[in-house]
Amino acid sequence: MKIVEKDSWLNPVADKVQERYNRYLNKLHLIENQYGSLCTFATAYMFFGFHYDRVRRGWWYREYAPAAHYLSLFGDFNDWNRYANPLENDGHGVWTIFLPDAEYKDKLVHGSLLKVIVQSSIGEQERIPVYVNKVLQDDTTKDFAAQFWNPKQPYIFENQSPVLNDEPLLIYEAHVGMAQEKEGVGTYNEFIANVLPRIKDGGYNAVQLMAIAEHPYYGSFGYHVSNFFAASSRFGTPEELKKLVDTAHGMGLRVIMDLVHSHTVKNTREGINLFDGTEYQYLKPGREGEHPQWDSKLFDYGKTETLQLLLSNVRYWLDEFHFDGFRFDGVTSMLYKNHGIDTVYDSPWQYFGDNIDNDAVTYLQLANNLIHNIDNQYVTIAEDVSGMPGLCAPIDDGGIGFDYRLGMGLPDFWIKVLKDQPEEQWNMHEFFFTMTNRLPDVKTIAYAESHDQALVGDKTLAFRLMDKEMYTAMDKASPNLIIDRGIALHKMIRLFTIALGGDAWLNFMGNEFGHPEWIDFPRYDNGWSYKYAKRQWSLADNSCLKYHWLGDFDKAMIDFVKKTKVMQAAPAWLLNADEDNKTIVFERNNLIFVFNWGQKSLPDYRINVKQTGDYKIILTTDEKRFGGFENIDRNAIFPSEKNNDEVTMRIYNVARTATVYQAKQ
């Protein structure tokens, strides 16, 4: 297969790569033979749940529960009579009830609350219908119930999804609930009014939304999903989410959903666990179905019913909400039976041996097939730290079919550097190698820090660099050496990472201006406070504060990578790695990048360049508008010198400064 032809390291497992592809083909053909096509297979959400019958005039409710003994629907439509509306089993595990308009038109109405009784071998349970589109939590009891959702005026989309053309994918990762400055849960409408314009103004061309699928615990960051077909009602209605996506499209922003198909909550009152009384309806039974670190349940991707549930969920978000693709969470956990815990990936057999969950691999291949066949402009991103071969290769080449992988090693590297290494020990060759250590045909999303670093118990780059000084010395009138150093390195780290680390870029909201506070969701230990579950946009807006400098630099950096197309260019060429003076010089797309990570400014510093000519500065972190000191004259011209076959240039190499030079045309 092509991925083996391109990478001889895979030769020992060439037959395993072929087996991986054959398993995918076999599963795909089984689905196509039974359902006609993969797209048809992924339409379970059009059958299960509530659907109106225009011929018989009434509502069907269907549920799949093969091991259950009895199901009945109850809610305010029948005065919460638990057994007045039993469902019938068709003999194949599909339970059905029809509610005619003649009897229920004025009872089963938009907004009605309901649940389903499930009797099984584990007794009687009150459950949330699996395919329900809206779930509501009672403010007093904190109990969840399904909500019958049938608005008189369904949302009509007005805008087409934008095409990026020749721009790199520049993602702004956001959490709707904590995207507001108020102490409380933000809404979809507030996000439209207050946050989308900021993202657009910052130059980003995509929004990645976290915590969209309903989850019972707000503090899970949306990663313990209970109701896969319900947009979280904490933030508003499904129509308001559709409006958010539509509005973003109208602003030229694509919208990517953070999709959690790697695990689900253990909860039985809200989630799908033990729905029909068995562990194995959709999930793996016993210890195999327990995630040892996440306190959650794991899907059995080998079951047809699980595949149909998850693939239908993929199509649901695309069809109904017009998302432009997905960032698949926890892919490493899915791929390996040990979830990648404490594993060193130093052999091809680590990727094709007994530790691989082959059914999960096949599911991810089917999901990518489905998404790209619906629209080849849709984007899929894998959160994988293992380096699975072929992750971003076409399926027919032996790959798994993702468009991008997250460069998860990059933020980990910066944590290691800032936390464990004194500046004097920073290794310039390691800096460059870490940023560029990837296969050229594996499209990577670079990012300097992850959303996990913003949580209580960890530190963002800004907080790790400046710590408590941020509380007292971020006023522009307050000189402070620690803040000066932190601001300088914050800009350098981000520019270095975006220029070298990948083909696309990811930023978590607030990191662009060095947000000072961590995220602490309301919980018992903090008195259920929302004080830290927010973003302080006013800090970046205040021209008297130094946060403004970082925000302005981020805008300039994003504009720079768009105009120069540096992220789409051939890999960078290392020209100098000066360990003594902590300076890195590299060329990419005919631009010369100079990063002085050291504490010494070096006048008349000679660097190598690739072509002769006069050079000018097109970007420097040392501009005053970015919190620099303007030690370099932006208007200066730097002539090159040729000595035999070597071309060099003399510059003022300013301490803790990054500068980009371009040959004058």
Coordinates of N, CA, C and O in Angstrom, one line a residue, residues 563-632:
K563 N -0.6 36.5 4.6 CA 0.0 37.2 3.4 C 1.2 36.5 2.9 O 1.4 36.5 1.6
T564 N 2.1 35.9 3.7 CA 3.3 35.3 3.3 C 3.1 33.9 2.8 O 4.0 33.3 2.2
K565 N 2.0 33.3 3.2 CA 1.8 31.9 2.9 C 2.9 30.9 3.4 O 3.2 29.9 2.9
V566 N 3.5 31.4 4.5 CA 4.6 30.6 5.1 C 4.2 29.2 5.5 O 5.0 28.3 5.5
M567 N 3.0 29.1 6.0 CA 2.6 27.8 6.5 C 2.3 26.7 5.4 O 2.4 25.5 5.6
Q568 N 2.1 27.3 4.2 CA 1.8 26.3 3.1 C 3.1 26.1 2.3 O 3.1 25.3 1.3
A569 N 4.2 26.7 2.7 CA 5.5 26.6 2.0 C 6.2 25.3 2.3 O 5.8 24.6 3.2
A570 N 7.3 25.1 1.5 CA 8.1 23.9 1.7 C 8.7 24.0 3.1 O 8.8 25.1 3.7
P571 N 9.2 22.9 3.7 CA 9.8 22.9 5.0 C 10.9 23.9 5.2 O 11.6 24.2 4.2
A572 N 11.0 24.4 6.4 CA 12.1 25.4 6.7 C 13.5 24.8 6.5 O 13.7 23.6 6.7
W573 N 14.4 25.7 6.2 CA 15.8 25.4 6.1 C 16.6 26.0 7.2 O 16.6 27.3 7.3
L574 N 17.2 25.2 8.0 CA 18.0 25.8 9.2 C 19.3 26.4 8.6 O 20.1 25.7 8.0
L575 N 19.5 27.6 8.9 CA 20.7 28.3 8.5 C 21.7 28.5 9.6 O 22.9 28.4 9.3
N576 N 21.3 28.7 10.8 CA 22.2 28.9 11.9 C 21.5 28.4 13.2 O 20.3 28.6 13.4
A577 N 22.2 27.7 14.0 CA 21.7 27.3 15.4 C 22.9 27.6 16.3 O 23.8 26.8 16.6
D578 N 22.9 28.9 16.8 CA 24.1 29.4 17.6 C 23.8 29.1 19.1 O 23.0 29.9 19.7
E579 N 24.3 28.0 19.6 CA 24.1 27.7 21.0 C 24.7 28.7 22.0 O 24.1 29.0 23.0
D580 N 25.8 29.2 21.6 CA 26.4 30.2 22.6 C 25.6 31.5 22.7 O 25.5 32.0 23.8
N581 N 25.0 31.9 21.6 CA 24.3 33.2 21.6 C 22.8 32.9 21.6 O 22.0 33.9 21.4
K582 N 22.4 31.7 21.7 CA 20.9 31.3 21.8 C 20.1 31.9 20.7 O 19.0 32.4 20.8
T583 N 20.7 31.7 19.4 CA 20.0 32.3 18.3 C 19.8 31.2 17.2 O 20.6 30.4 16.9
I584 N 18.6 31.3 16.7 CA 18.2 30.4 15.6 C 17.9 31.2 14.3 O 17.1 32.2 14.4
V585 N 18.4 30.8 13.2 CA 18.1 31.5 11.9 C 17.6 30.4 10.9 O 18.3 29.4 10.8
F586 N 16.5 30.6 10.3 CA 16.0 29.7 9.3 C 15.4 30.4 8.2 O 15.0 31.6 8.3
E587 N 15.3 29.7 7.1 CA 14.6 30.3 5.9 C 13.4 29.5 5.6 O 13.4 28.3 5.6
R588 N 12.3 30.2 5.3 CA 11.1 29.5 4.8 C 10.3 30.4 3.9 O 10.0 31.6 4.2
N589 N 10.0 29.9 2.7 CA 9.3 30.7 1.7 C 10.0 32.0 1.4 O 9.4 33.1 1.2
N590 N 11.3 31.9 1.3 CA 12.2 33.1 0.9 C 12.2 34.2 2.0 O 12.5 35.3 1.7
L591 N 11.8 33.8 3.2 CA 11.8 34.7 4.3 C 12.9 34.3 5.3 O 13.1 33.1 5.5
I592 N 13.6 35.2 5.9 CA 14.7 34.9 6.9 C 14.1 35.2 8.3 O 13.8 36.3 8.6
F593 N 14.1 34.2 9.1 CA 13.6 34.3 10.5 C 14.8 34.3 11.4 O 15.6 33.3 11.3
V594 N 14.9 35.2 12.3 CA 15.9 35.3 13.3 C 15.3 35.3 14.7 O 14.5 36.3 15.0
F595 N 15.6 34.3 15.5 CA 15.1 34.3 16.9 C 16.2 34.3 17.9 O 17.0 33.3 17.9
N596 N 16.4 35.4 18.6 CA 17.4 35.4 19.7 C 16.7 35.2 21.0 O 16.0 36.0 21.6
W597 N 16.9 33.9 21.5 CA 16.3 33.5 22.7 C 17.1 33.9 23.9 O 16.7 33.7 25.1
G598 N 18.3 34.5 23.7 CA 19.2 34.8 24.8 C 19.0 36.2 25.4 O 18.0 36.9 25.0
Q599 N 19.8 36.5 26.4 CA 19.7 37.7 27.1 C 20.6 38.8 26.6 O 20.6 39.9 27.2
K600 N 21.4 38.5 25.6 CA 22.4 39.5 25.1 C 22.0 40.0 23.7 O 21.6 39.2 22.8
S601 N 22.0 41.3 23.5 CA 21.8 41.9 22.2 C 23.2 41.9 21.5 O 24.2 42.3 22.1
L602 N 23.2 41.5 20.2 CA 24.5 41.4 19.5 C 24.5 42.2 18.3 O 23.9 41.9 17.2
P603 N 25.2 43.4 18.3 CA 25.4 44.2 17.2 C 26.3 43.6 16.1 O 27.2 42.8 16.4
D604 N 26.0 44.0 14.9 CA 26.8 43.5 13.7 C 26.9 42.0 13.7 O 28.0 41.4 13.4
Y605 N 25.8 41.3 14.0 CA 25.7 39.9 14.0 C 25.6 39.3 12.6 O 24.7 39.7 11.9
R606 N 26.4 38.4 12.3 CA 26.4 37.9 10.9 C 25.6 36.6 10.8 O 25.7 35.7 11.6
I607 N 24.6 36.6 9.9 CA 23.8 35.4 9.7 C 23.9 35.0 8.2 O 24.2 35.8 7.3
N608 N 23.6 33.7 8.0 CA 23.6 33.2 6.6 C 22.2 33.5 6.0 O 21.2 33.4 6.7
V609 N 22.2 33.7 4.7 CA 21.0 33.9 3.9 C 21.1 33.0 2.7 O 22.2 32.6 2.3
K610 N 20.0 32.8 2.0 CA 20.1 31.8 0.9 C 20.2 32.5 -0.5 O 20.6 31.9 -1.5
Q611 N 19.9 33.9 -0.5 CA 20.1 34.6 -1.8 C 20.6 36.0 -1.5 O 20.4 36.5 -0.5
T612 N 21.3 36.5 -2.6 CA 21.8 37.8 -2.4 C 20.7 38.9 -2.6 O 19.6 38.6 -3.1
G613 N 21.0 40.1 -2.1 CA 20.1 41.2 -2.3 C 20.0 42.0 -1.0 O 20.7 41.7 0.0
D614 N 19.2 43.1 -1.1 CA 19.0 43.9 0.1 C 17.7 43.4 0.8 O 16.7 43.2 0.2
Y615 N 17.8 43.3 2.1 CA 16.7 42.8 2.9 C 16.1 43.9 3.8 O 16.8 44.9 4.2
K616 N 14.8 43.8 4.0 CA 14.0 44.7 4.8 C 13.3 43.9 5.9 O 13.1 42.7 5.7
I617 N 13.0 44.5 7.0 CA 12.2 43.9 8.1 C 10.7 43.9 7.7 O 10.2 45.0 7.4
I618 N 10.0 42.8 7.8 CA 8.6 42.8 7.6 C 7.8 42.5 8.8 O 6.6 42.7 8.9
L619 N 8.5 42.0 9.9 CA 7.8 41.7 11.1 C 8.9 41.6 12.2 O 9.9 40.9 12.0
T620 N 8.6 42.3 13.3 CA 9.5 42.1 14.5 C 8.7 42.2 15.8 O 7.8 43.0 15.9
T621 N 9.0 41.3 16.7 CA 8.4 41.4 18.0 C 8.8 42.6 18.9 O 8.2 42.9 19.9
D622 N 9.8 43.3 18.4 CA 10.4 44.4 19.2 C 9.7 45.8 18.9 O 10.1 46.8 19.5
E623 N 8.6 45.8 18.1 CA 7.9 47.0 17.9 C 7.2 47.5 19.2 O 6.7 46.6 20.0
K624 N 7.2 48.8 19.4 CA 6.6 49.3 20.6 C 5.1 48.9 20.7 O 4.6 48.7 21.8
R625 N 4.4 48.9 19.6 CA 3.0 48.5 19.6 C 2.7 47.1 20.1 O 1.6 46.7 20.4
F626 N 3.8 46.3 20.1 CA 3.7 44.9 20.6 C 4.4 44.8 21.9 O 4.6 43.7 22.4
G627 N 4.7 45.9 22.6 CA 5.4 45.8 23.9 C 6.9 45.7 23.8 O 7.6 45.4 24.8
G628 N 7.5 45.9 22.6 CA 8.9 45.9 22.4 C 9.5 47.2 22.7 O 8.9 48.2 23.2
F629 N 10.8 47.4 22.4 CA 11.5 48.6 22.7 C 12.1 49.3 21.5 O 12.8 50.3 21.6
E630 N 11.8 48.8 20.3 CA 12.2 49.4 19.1 C 13.7 49.6 19.0 O 14.2 50.7 18.7
N631 N 14.4 48.6 19.4 CA 15.9 48.6 19.3 C 16.3 48.5 17.8 O 17.5 48.7 17.5
I632 N 15.4 48.0 17.0 CA 15.7 47.8 15.6 C 15.0 48.9 14.8 O 13.8 49.1 15.0

